[in-house]
XYZ file of C-alpha atoms in Angstrom:
744
model
C 0.000 0.000 0.000
C 2.857 2.387 0.818
C 4.366 1.730 -2.637
C 1.012 2.647 -4.221
C 0.941 5.962 -2.362
C 4.563 6.655 -3.324
C 3.835 5.925 -6.982
C 0.749 8.144 -6.866
C 2.663 11.131 -5.430
C 5.500 10.660 -7.944
C 2.992 10.734 -10.818
C 1.231 13.754 -9.289
C 4.567 15.571 -8.957
C 5.452 14.791 -12.559
C 2.085 16.082 -13.745
C 2.475 19.246 -11.642
C 6.025 19.769 -12.924
C 4.836 19.260 -16.475
C 2.059 21.790 -15.937
C 4.569 24.323 -14.652
C 6.788 23.735 -17.654
C 3.818 24.268 -19.931
C 3.258 27.711 -18.439
C 5.395 30.706 -19.309
C 5.432 34.002 -17.460
C 5.789 37.154 -19.523
C 6.667 40.268 -17.564
C 6.904 43.775 -18.939
C 6.368 47.493 -18.534
C 4.246 50.021 -20.388
C 5.252 53.693 -20.551
C 3.289 56.792 -21.571
C 6.333 59.058 -21.731
C 10.079 58.634 -21.244
C 9.598 58.689 -17.473
C 5.882 58.116 -16.859
C 4.693 54.540 -16.303
C 1.226 53.668 -17.589
C -1.078 52.712 -14.744
C -4.249 50.943 -15.847
C -3.161 50.004 -19.386
C -4.899 46.906 -20.764
C -2.515 44.209 -22.004
C -4.237 41.509 -24.075
C -2.772 38.419 -25.741
C -3.806 38.694 -29.390
C -6.354 36.084 -30.544
C -6.262 34.434 -27.106
C -8.728 36.558 -25.129
C -6.923 36.733 -21.805
C -5.492 39.932 -20.449
C -4.330 41.925 -17.443
C -3.941 45.556 -16.425
C -0.755 47.357 -15.478
C -0.113 48.462 -11.899
C 1.079 51.892 -10.682
C 4.559 51.186 -12.037
C 3.243 50.254 -15.481
C 4.163 46.607 -14.825
C 2.223 43.620 -16.136
C 2.489 39.864 -15.717
C 0.881 37.306 -18.017
C 0.942 33.512 -17.844
C 0.945 32.090 -21.383
C 1.221 28.564 -22.837
C 4.116 29.577 -25.114
C 7.375 31.411 -24.538
C 6.314 34.315 -26.743
C 3.060 36.099 -27.455
C 1.754 38.990 -29.504
C 0.296 41.581 -27.162
C -2.198 44.375 -27.821
C -1.685 47.269 -25.393
C -4.327 49.979 -25.000
C -4.652 52.962 -22.694
C -7.248 55.683 -22.793
C -5.942 58.706 -24.682
C -3.109 56.787 -26.386
C -2.621 54.940 -29.691
C -2.957 51.133 -29.270
C 0.295 49.231 -29.759
C 1.049 45.701 -30.923
C 4.146 44.098 -29.419
C 5.727 40.660 -29.538
C 6.864 39.760 -26.026
C 8.971 36.846 -24.812
C 9.229 35.149 -21.447
C 12.951 35.930 -21.209
C 12.879 39.333 -22.901
C 13.087 42.876 -21.577
C 9.547 43.777 -22.608
C 9.145 47.548 -22.578
C 6.432 49.238 -24.598
C 5.967 52.988 -25.097
C 2.584 54.317 -26.186
C 2.129 57.349 -28.417
C -0.335 60.053 -27.404
C -3.647 59.825 -29.246
C -7.247 60.999 -29.003
C -9.438 60.390 -25.959
C -12.268 58.064 -26.886
C -14.982 56.586 -24.666
C -14.579 53.237 -26.416
C -11.217 52.938 -24.618
C -13.003 52.874 -21.243
C -13.105 49.236 -20.215
C -15.005 47.223 -17.653
C -12.707 44.672 -16.081
C -12.433 42.372 -13.097
C -8.653 42.788 -12.972
C -7.104 43.437 -9.566
C -5.607 46.718 -10.847
C -8.931 47.976 -12.211
C -9.937 51.536 -11.182
C -13.072 52.610 -13.000
C -13.588 56.042 -11.426
C -9.920 56.916 -11.884
C -10.307 56.354 -15.632
C -13.493 58.365 -15.963
C -11.884 61.299 -14.179
C -9.012 61.201 -16.657
C -11.519 61.364 -19.509
C -13.216 64.378 -17.945
C -9.954 66.237 -17.341
C -8.811 65.838 -20.910
C -12.034 66.645 -22.729
C -12.893 69.657 -20.562
C -9.782 71.182 -18.953
C -10.406 73.113 -15.762
C -9.014 76.500 -14.831
C -9.473 76.710 -11.056
C -9.312 74.543 -7.968
C -13.081 74.990 -7.606
C -13.642 73.435 -11.026
C -11.332 70.571 -10.049
C -13.670 69.650 -7.202
C -16.673 69.965 -9.490
C -15.343 67.195 -11.738
C -16.425 64.742 -9.027
C -20.021 63.783 -9.926
C -22.449 64.951 -7.281
C -19.997 67.261 -5.505
C -21.119 70.892 -5.153
C -19.169 73.769 -3.637
C -19.910 77.298 -2.416
C -17.588 80.199 -1.584
C -18.618 82.687 1.075
C -15.632 84.658 2.321
C -13.899 86.660 -0.369
C -12.410 83.865 -2.434
C -9.515 82.976 -0.141
C -11.366 80.743 2.264
C -11.809 77.025 1.589
C -15.002 76.184 -0.244
C -18.102 74.842 1.477
C -18.624 71.297 0.137
C -21.853 69.380 -0.488
C -21.861 65.658 -1.263
C -24.255 62.741 -0.737
C -26.753 64.607 1.416
C -24.030 66.297 3.469
C -23.317 69.916 4.093
C -19.703 68.960 4.681
C -18.827 72.518 5.694
C -15.189 72.837 4.598
C -14.278 69.149 4.643
C -15.523 67.404 7.792
C -16.792 64.334 5.934
C -14.700 64.187 2.775
C -10.996 63.387 2.770
C -8.920 65.410 0.280
C -5.283 64.866 -0.700
C -2.770 66.038 -3.332
C 0.112 63.735 -4.269
C -0.374 61.938 -0.974
C -0.277 65.174 1.045
C -3.336 65.556 3.288
C -5.286 68.736 2.526
C -7.721 68.532 5.464
C -6.735 70.259 8.687
C -7.895 68.386 11.790
C -8.983 70.494 14.791
C -8.780 73.615 12.661
C -9.489 77.081 14.045
C -12.473 77.503 11.696
C -13.867 73.971 11.494
C -12.988 70.290 11.639
C -11.416 68.923 8.456
C -10.918 72.350 6.850
C -9.679 71.607 3.301
C -8.164 74.550 1.433
C -7.204 73.399 -2.076
C -6.058 76.779 -3.383
C -2.376 75.786 -3.208
C -2.983 73.453 -6.180
C -2.373 74.926 -9.653
C -5.152 73.374 -11.776
C -3.089 72.946 -14.959
C -0.768 70.575 -13.070
C -3.424 67.955 -12.281
C -2.969 64.666 -14.131
C -5.711 62.524 -12.591
C -8.418 62.716 -9.959
C -9.188 59.534 -8.093
C -12.342 59.604 -6.004
C -14.717 57.318 -4.225
C -18.007 57.875 -2.457
C -18.752 56.276 0.885
C -16.496 54.784 3.623
C -15.357 51.718 1.630
C -11.624 52.220 1.074
C -8.973 50.925 3.472
C -6.300 53.427 2.398
C -8.508 56.333 3.468
C -9.209 56.770 7.155
C -10.147 59.866 9.120
C -12.841 62.099 7.500
C -13.665 59.550 4.769
C -17.385 59.092 5.431
C -19.140 60.743 2.459
C -16.085 60.010 0.314
C -12.558 60.957 -0.676
C -10.912 62.941 -3.484
C -7.241 62.358 -4.353
C -5.417 64.573 -6.849
C -2.270 63.471 -8.646
C -0.077 66.040 -10.383
C 1.829 65.500 -13.617
C 5.392 64.196 -13.570
C 6.560 66.210 -16.554
C 5.322 69.119 -18.683
C 4.438 68.440 -22.303
C 5.517 71.997 -23.142
C 6.706 75.095 -21.393
C 3.663 77.314 -20.946
C 3.292 81.042 -20.313
C -0.261 82.297 -19.856
C -2.077 85.490 -18.930
C -5.778 85.994 -18.224
C -7.853 89.114 -17.751
C -11.516 89.757 -17.182
C -14.292 91.624 -15.468
C -14.132 92.686 -11.815
C -10.386 93.310 -12.122
C -9.579 89.673 -12.716
C -5.935 89.028 -13.558
C -4.058 85.751 -13.635
C -0.530 84.941 -14.775
C 0.889 81.427 -15.096
C 4.327 80.080 -15.975
C 5.229 76.370 -16.260
C 8.781 75.465 -17.274
C 10.690 72.197 -17.669
C 14.076 72.447 -15.958
C 15.396 69.282 -17.640
C 14.774 68.193 -21.258
C 11.554 66.194 -21.530
C 13.375 63.577 -23.635
C 15.435 62.619 -20.587
C 14.261 59.121 -19.671
C 16.112 58.984 -16.340
C 15.037 62.191 -14.632
C 12.715 65.148 -15.000
C 12.134 68.434 -13.224
C 9.819 71.389 -13.658
C 8.585 74.465 -11.823
C 5.269 76.266 -12.069
C 4.131 79.589 -10.670
C 0.766 81.339 -10.545
C -0.401 84.795 -9.503
C -4.058 85.831 -9.339
C -5.936 89.017 -8.436
C -9.734 89.401 -8.276
C -12.020 92.079 -6.814
C -15.333 90.386 -7.526
C -18.693 92.100 -8.103
C -18.953 93.503 -4.567
C -19.207 97.205 -3.719
C -16.243 96.719 -1.417
C -13.642 95.002 -3.564
C -12.298 91.647 -2.410
C -8.677 92.596 -3.155
C -8.096 88.866 -3.459
C -4.449 88.051 -4.181
C -3.012 84.544 -4.461
C 0.504 83.349 -5.234
C 1.564 79.752 -5.888
C 4.947 78.180 -6.543
C 5.318 74.451 -7.247
C 8.308 72.303 -8.148
C 8.715 68.595 -8.830
C 11.804 66.466 -9.431
C 11.785 62.794 -10.443
C 14.776 60.488 -10.518
C 14.526 56.949 -11.912
C 17.209 55.324 -9.788
C 16.650 52.161 -11.812
C 14.058 50.833 -14.206
C 11.881 49.821 -11.271
C 12.756 52.422 -8.649
C 11.461 55.990 -8.726
C 12.252 58.871 -6.386
C 9.923 61.883 -6.375
C 10.559 65.136 -4.577
C 8.101 68.027 -4.580
C 7.885 71.353 -2.834
C 5.322 74.135 -2.970
C 4.616 77.540 -1.480
C 1.246 79.287 -1.308
C 0.046 82.576 0.125
C -3.242 84.413 -0.143
C -4.977 87.481 1.307
C -8.423 88.946 0.750
C -11.199 91.220 1.982
C -14.804 90.083 2.226
C -18.331 91.440 2.492
C -19.556 88.298 4.217
C -23.062 86.921 4.341
C -25.838 89.507 4.192
C -29.361 89.222 5.702
C -32.299 89.276 3.332
C -34.064 91.994 5.329
C -31.188 94.436 4.812
C -31.741 94.141 1.068
C -35.540 94.285 1.329
C -35.257 97.478 3.420
C -32.746 98.911 0.894
C -30.093 99.336 3.567
C -27.712 97.627 1.110
C -28.059 95.948 -2.262
C -27.153 92.317 -3.000
C -23.479 93.122 -3.374
C -23.237 95.459 -0.405
C -21.941 94.766 3.101
C -22.958 95.232 6.713
C -19.310 94.817 7.766
C -16.812 95.289 4.944
C -13.764 94.721 7.156
C -14.039 90.930 6.982
C -11.338 88.920 5.207
C -8.131 87.123 5.993
C -4.744 85.725 5.092
C -3.540 82.165 4.699
C -0.534 80.247 3.446
C 0.989 76.825 3.203
C 4.463 75.406 2.495
C 4.784 71.733 1.541
C 7.672 69.331 1.045
C 7.393 65.655 0.182
C 9.699 62.833 -0.825
C 8.344 59.573 -2.216
C 10.133 56.342 -3.080
C 8.420 53.723 -5.241
C 10.115 50.376 -5.856
C 8.791 47.574 -8.044
C 10.636 44.371 -7.190
C 11.547 41.517 -9.536
C 9.135 39.143 -7.834
C 6.222 41.473 -8.718
C 5.956 43.009 -5.257
C 6.135 46.766 -4.837
C 6.571 49.239 -2.014
C 5.637 52.917 -1.878
C 6.743 55.213 0.926
C 6.320 58.937 1.515
C 7.598 61.412 4.078
C 5.996 64.858 4.107
C 6.011 68.139 5.998
C 3.664 71.149 5.857
C 3.836 74.561 7.472
C 0.438 76.267 7.578
C -1.039 79.554 8.796
C -4.516 81.079 8.695
C -6.293 84.200 9.978
C -9.934 84.952 9.271
C -12.104 87.915 10.290
C -15.863 87.281 10.128
C -19.090 88.866 11.309
C -22.154 86.682 11.079
C -24.476 88.228 13.682
C -23.447 91.944 13.387
C -24.651 93.506 16.701
C -26.349 90.550 18.408
C -23.685 89.893 21.063
C -22.118 93.349 21.337
C -24.372 96.295 20.453
C -21.474 98.766 20.703
C -18.458 97.156 19.003
C -20.263 94.632 16.853
C -19.775 90.882 16.667
C -16.709 90.569 14.464
C -14.478 87.626 15.384
C -10.976 86.534 14.505
C -10.045 82.874 14.027
C -6.432 81.854 13.609
C -4.583 78.607 13.076
C -0.842 78.106 12.775
C 0.649 74.641 12.695
C 3.329 72.182 11.678
C 2.340 68.852 10.139
C 4.660 65.907 9.667
C 3.648 62.517 8.357
C 4.751 59.224 6.866
C 2.858 56.741 4.661
C 3.953 53.359 3.366
C 2.258 50.591 1.386
C 3.540 47.167 0.399
C 1.798 45.353 -2.477
C 2.096 41.589 -2.918
C 0.424 40.187 -6.072
C 0.362 36.408 -6.499
C -1.608 33.653 -8.199
C -3.152 30.437 -6.927
C -4.411 28.363 -9.828
C -6.842 30.526 -11.777
C -7.208 32.988 -8.931
C -5.276 36.257 -8.859
C -4.681 37.887 -5.517
C -3.148 41.159 -4.387
C -2.392 41.840 -0.746
C -1.653 45.377 0.356
C -0.460 46.201 3.838
C 0.103 49.778 4.862
C 0.866 52.069 7.746
C 0.743 55.805 8.312
C 1.337 58.382 10.985
C 0.420 62.058 11.080
C 1.338 64.587 13.755
C -0.230 68.067 13.997
C 1.043 70.753 16.345
C -0.733 74.130 16.478
C 0.405 77.382 18.084
C -2.046 79.811 19.680
C -5.154 78.526 17.929
C -7.468 81.445 18.562
C -11.016 82.705 18.638
C -11.155 86.358 19.676
C -13.515 89.320 19.490
C -12.427 92.206 17.273
C -13.656 95.492 15.892
C -12.617 96.318 12.337
C -9.777 93.797 12.769
C -8.594 95.409 16.031
C -8.298 93.025 18.988
C -10.795 93.341 21.863
C -10.559 90.114 23.912
C -9.947 86.385 23.646
C -12.753 83.844 23.687
C -10.527 80.786 23.095
C -6.762 80.452 22.982
C -4.606 77.354 23.179
C -2.227 74.856 21.600
C -3.486 71.633 20.021
C -1.499 68.447 19.615
C -3.115 65.641 17.643
C -1.584 62.386 16.397
C -3.085 59.720 14.145
C -1.344 56.376 13.614
C -2.912 53.702 11.420
C -2.269 50.290 9.926
C -4.393 48.568 7.309
C -4.577 45.400 5.244
C -6.401 45.091 1.967
C -6.959 41.848 0.071
C -8.130 41.730 -3.545
C -9.229 38.403 -4.995
C -9.974 37.957 -8.698
C -11.548 34.728 -9.868
C -12.940 34.722 -13.400
C -15.513 37.557 -13.456
C -15.459 38.068 -9.697
C -13.396 40.716 -7.946
C -13.655 40.737 -4.159
C -11.934 43.372 -2.051
C -11.838 42.795 1.713
C -9.928 44.950 4.134
C -9.752 46.613 7.489
C -7.825 49.442 9.123
C -6.971 50.291 12.701
C -6.651 53.957 13.635
C -5.235 55.233 16.899
C -5.644 58.921 17.773
C -4.155 60.939 20.602
C -5.541 64.361 21.553
C -4.092 67.043 23.805
C -5.124 70.667 24.321
C -3.318 73.327 26.325
C -5.950 75.942 27.219
C -4.079 79.216 27.778
C -7.141 80.949 29.238
C -7.777 78.400 31.965
C -5.752 77.352 34.985
C -7.338 73.899 34.876
C -5.884 71.534 32.293
C -8.064 68.813 30.783
C -6.407 65.418 30.574
C -5.153 64.179 27.173
C -7.363 61.589 25.521
C -6.780 58.715 23.136
C -8.956 56.279 21.275
C -8.754 53.497 18.694
C -11.235 52.431 16.037
C -11.364 49.441 13.666
C -12.968 50.022 10.266
C -13.734 46.905 8.175
C -14.612 47.221 4.452
C -15.818 44.917 1.688
C -16.392 45.524 -2.019
C -17.687 42.849 -4.362
C -17.781 43.300 -8.121
C -19.000 40.961 -10.862
C -18.203 41.660 -14.509
C -20.838 39.903 -16.610
C -19.104 40.865 -19.853
C -17.314 43.816 -21.439
C -20.557 45.789 -21.286
C -22.005 45.271 -17.815
C -20.599 45.183 -14.318
C -22.411 45.117 -10.969
C -21.031 45.960 -7.548
C -21.949 46.054 -3.888
C -19.974 47.894 -1.209
C -20.199 48.038 2.552
C -17.962 49.540 5.163
C -17.364 51.468 8.318
C -15.654 54.855 8.489
C -15.328 57.759 10.901
C -14.431 61.363 11.342
C -12.606 62.452 14.445
C -13.978 65.296 16.496
C -12.064 68.453 17.263
C -9.445 68.051 20.000
C -11.107 70.812 22.034
C -14.308 68.761 22.015
C -12.538 65.532 22.852
C -10.737 66.799 25.966
C -13.689 68.894 27.150
C -15.933 65.798 27.018
C -13.357 63.571 28.740
C -13.067 61.328 25.704
C -16.749 60.556 25.164
C -17.721 60.020 21.522
C -14.218 60.748 20.270
C -14.578 58.765 17.047
C -18.262 58.352 16.163
C -18.451 55.733 13.396
C -20.294 55.864 10.077
C -21.756 52.786 8.387
C -22.494 52.741 4.667
C -23.573 50.507 1.783
C -23.769 50.915 -2.019
C -25.440 48.779 -4.670
C -24.907 49.703 -8.281
C -23.650 48.984 -11.771
C -21.363 50.215 -14.561
C -22.779 49.830 -18.060
C -20.930 50.262 -21.365
C -23.633 49.242 -23.869
C -21.724 50.470 -26.911
C -18.559 52.321 -27.869
C -20.173 55.713 -27.392
C -21.984 55.412 -24.056
C -20.890 54.785 -20.456
C -23.389 54.714 -17.583
C -23.017 54.370 -13.833
C -25.682 54.123 -11.115
C -25.743 53.401 -7.385
C -28.253 53.428 -4.562
C -26.624 54.109 -1.215
C -27.185 54.324 2.538
C -25.137 56.020 5.268
C -25.702 56.053 9.026
C -23.742 58.253 11.462
C -23.885 57.161 15.075
C -23.138 60.471 16.768
C -21.310 63.710 16.291
C -20.023 66.359 18.650
C -18.976 69.244 16.466
C -16.809 72.164 17.547
C -18.481 75.323 16.220
C -15.433 77.495 15.664
C -17.453 80.659 15.054
C -18.803 80.511 18.613
C -16.291 78.374 20.485
C -18.947 75.921 21.665
C -19.672 72.209 21.458
C -22.783 71.296 19.514
C -24.076 67.695 19.559
C -26.235 66.776 16.586
C -27.203 63.166 17.393
C -27.595 60.227 15.043
C -28.314 60.773 11.367
C -29.379 58.723 8.362
C -28.947 59.426 4.648
C -30.144 57.482 1.614
C -29.796 58.354 -2.036
C -29.344 57.583 -5.701
C -26.427 58.575 -7.965
C -26.681 58.451 -11.772
C -23.928 59.368 -14.239
C -23.657 59.147 -18.002
C -21.027 59.902 -20.667
C -21.876 59.918 -24.383
C -19.562 60.487 -27.345
C -21.512 61.910 -30.277
C -18.592 62.278 -32.694
C -14.819 61.885 -32.541
C -14.483 65.169 -30.649
C -17.991 65.892 -29.337
C -18.907 64.617 -25.860
C -21.921 64.964 -23.562
C -22.180 64.110 -19.875
C -24.751 64.390 -17.099
C -24.894 63.545 -13.395
C -28.021 63.311 -11.239
C -27.800 62.954 -7.471
C -30.775 62.440 -5.152
C -30.466 62.298 -1.362
C -32.683 62.215 1.711
C -31.144 63.186 5.057
C -32.730 63.029 8.516
C -31.801 63.426 12.173
C -32.931 60.178 13.793
C -33.359 61.392 17.366
C -35.554 64.404 16.578
C -39.332 64.588 16.267
C -40.820 64.382 12.785
C -41.053 67.879 11.363
C -37.950 68.909 13.296
C -35.590 66.329 11.827
C -34.231 68.052 8.731
C -30.462 68.310 8.397
C -29.822 71.975 7.585
C -28.473 72.665 4.089
C -28.330 68.976 3.151
C -28.743 68.843 -0.650
C -31.705 66.766 -1.838
C -31.311 67.021 -5.622
C -28.336 68.161 -7.686
C -27.381 67.777 -11.311
C -24.382 68.753 -13.424
C -23.465 68.169 -17.029
C -22.644 69.651 -20.373
C -21.448 69.303 -23.935
C -17.786 69.521 -24.883
C -16.034 69.777 -28.239
C -12.604 68.378 -27.415
C -10.471 68.906 -30.517
C -6.832 69.230 -29.411
C -6.031 71.725 -32.169
C -8.236 74.386 -33.696
C -11.535 75.274 -32.076
C -12.610 73.562 -28.845
C -14.841 74.417 -25.917
C -17.728 73.439 -23.695
C -21.043 74.608 -22.286
C -21.885 73.299 -18.833
C -24.741 73.535 -16.354
C -25.110 72.958 -12.638
C -28.341 72.804 -10.670
C -29.216 72.467 -6.997
C -32.777 72.308 -5.706
C -34.285 74.350 -2.834
C -33.448 72.749 0.503
C -34.102 73.238 4.200
C -31.864 75.779 5.933
C -32.996 74.672 9.410
C -34.363 71.573 11.141
C -38.016 72.631 10.844
C -37.872 73.597 7.158
C -39.233 77.065 7.956
C -36.262 78.764 6.294
C -35.389 77.682 2.760
C -31.988 77.843 1.080
C -32.835 78.775 -2.484
C -31.804 76.523 -5.322
C -30.274 77.759 -8.540
C -29.403 76.764 -12.094
C -26.304 78.160 -13.809
C -24.712 77.924 -17.231
C -20.961 78.362 -17.895
C -19.146 78.362 -21.215
C -15.590 78.118 -22.588
C -14.316 78.499 -26.150
C -10.661 78.211 -27.200
C -8.579 78.224 -30.332
C -5.589 75.952 -29.831
C -2.462 75.938 -31.960
C 0.724 73.963 -31.409
C 2.479 77.132 -30.250
C -0.315 79.188 -28.688
C -3.875 79.183 -27.354
C -6.455 81.942 -27.007
C -9.714 81.532 -25.164
C -12.824 83.070 -23.692
C -14.511 81.761 -20.533
C -17.873 82.995 -19.255
C -19.366 82.115 -15.887
C -23.127 82.536 -15.396
C -23.813 83.018 -19.105
C -27.489 83.882 -18.515
C -26.650 86.380 -15.738
C -28.849 84.610 -13.188
C -29.330 86.164 -9.746
C -28.441 83.425 -7.269
C -27.384 82.824 -3.698
C -24.123 80.915 -3.281
C -23.526 80.155 0.423
C -26.729 80.323 2.520
C -27.441 79.982 6.242
C -30.306 80.415 8.688
C -28.693 82.886 11.102
C -29.949 84.860 14.077
C -28.592 88.398 13.802
C -29.236 91.964 14.844
C -28.561 95.054 12.765
C -27.530 98.349 14.328
C -30.515 100.049 16.009
C -32.760 96.992 15.654
C -34.640 96.401 18.927
C -34.291 92.611 18.852
C -32.675 89.755 16.991
C -34.187 88.186 13.870
C -33.500 84.721 12.511
C -33.687 84.481 8.716
C -31.760 83.580 5.591
C -28.286 85.097 5.268
C -26.374 84.538 2.051
C -23.395 85.383 -0.113
C -24.576 86.573 -3.547
C -23.318 84.493 -6.453
C -21.193 86.043 -9.187
C -23.207 87.578 -12.061
C -22.173 87.320 -15.732
C -18.372 87.129 -15.618
C -16.179 86.966 -18.726
C -12.428 86.508 -18.928
C -9.991 85.981 -21.796
C -6.654 84.196 -21.906
C -3.559 83.982 -24.055
C -1.116 81.106 -23.654
C 2.222 80.559 -25.395
C 3.636 77.018 -25.574
C 7.357 76.507 -26.182
């Protein structure tokens, strides 16, 4: 009997060895430029039907029955290439730039598949954006509003959230966190104005708390910007327009773009804008950005970037409707025209990406940011102080240092592909004299809050992707540990430091029926931390209230010209204690529930003519409040964006775009309504190889609309008592600007 078993195992070993010999592994790399690897390129064995997608380093791995194979390589926006690869060869393929076509968008179950990343790249290339605000608007369903002179971070709306300035959406640029935790103006404050829009290469985004790489503040979703590695051309551009708009831009390659080993460029931007207000905004912004890339070897890349940003502005603030009705001011007037502020940020980052011979890869980043912020606001006018007025000053100055690392391990078991990612991160914030004080025309009166904040966030996560035939399953979890400390400089009694941990499991399941239809379901837990001042004041209660979400949806590519996406979703927040920076108080809001529907479509009418539309429906309620008093103020219920774009790379090109938001409740009882609006914007350019001229018009139909809106209790000078009503920042009327760009 023992001999039988021995013979059986010998035969099994021979069969297994023979099977291994019958399989050949073809490895290779795909490049989009001399030093830019092609992430997400589709590599298909010709006439065989099996394929894979490249990873972040442009690497691919195919198991084939023969030692050589003819490959077809495609990537959206590039000319398809045919290449004969061998198992022992140095298989490197460079793709030539082509025309962006929707037929190149693929639905795949590959472990490197990133559908939303691809769609964002389509959007960026068929309708280039010219401001950081427009960058955010490329995310379907995301609305923004500005209400403090142009220099303040935008108010964000997404998936039934008034996210304020970033409390429930995580924003990053090249791995640098944009959100400021425990900020002097509001939790998660995300000022994106340090990003020069022409430098953005891709926008990766996801809605809901389903992604293990993204931790704190990722409840409604995340938005990650990636800048270009090299300029196609040197560019010098000037813009001018109404309301004293002026913008100058310079982007210059320091090293020749043909250099395959290293690249370097710098870009600088200056902008001035007064706006339509009677008291000019005097908004000035300066940006400087530099990036250097060194390919230490074929599979090892070092990236260093640095940036500097400064901005200052005046503001007219939010005005009460009654002041306009009584003709005290007009829509573009001011009750207090001494509002405004200054802000700045300096960033430095070094990243090392290594793609090992065994297919594994590791990415690590060390970053540092120096940040400052001062804001003067007056929301209630003479409610608190009938003599000096209610102007306040908020300030935030801090150092941020952080480290991120991820290790990717792809492997195969039979017909199943797997990719394990383990990662860790740490972020440390230290603020100096974070302040809320009372002022009069920017002159100090007295402190309301003053102290130093120290907040640390350490995290580890594991993410497992499993691809079997048409199935792609993504299971993961992350552990976050946060430490909070606050030194209150106005109190002799020190609150004890607090710390807390939270585990956030996630699961995403996707089934690709064929090249035309793909269904998915997502579920996960996320969180947003509360402000350190809240955490220590409440002795650690409800430090990290969790959020639980689920999505069910599909991606549909019925033909070469049409791409559709739809999802129904649910999100539950257990509890929130929010630090209201304008008043220096803690405001609990209880449990909340949101449900909704997202619909998106892209249609290519001709080679260069594209149409797109997004529809987003949401219902938001406070669970612990009585019916009729359970509205979530300013939560959007219906939004839609879209447009038509003619995307010819040379000659005439342009777009006409709309955005719409429906009326919504401005308070819990729905007795004050934030007014909806519908706007139309247009761009037309003439592009030549050496130059470009263009005209951009915002609010083409000159609609009268309210941008930021709030139900606020205020008191005007000489009013006998306070009145609670709608306060708003008037939206910009018809606004035209022209540009001239020279490319060298």
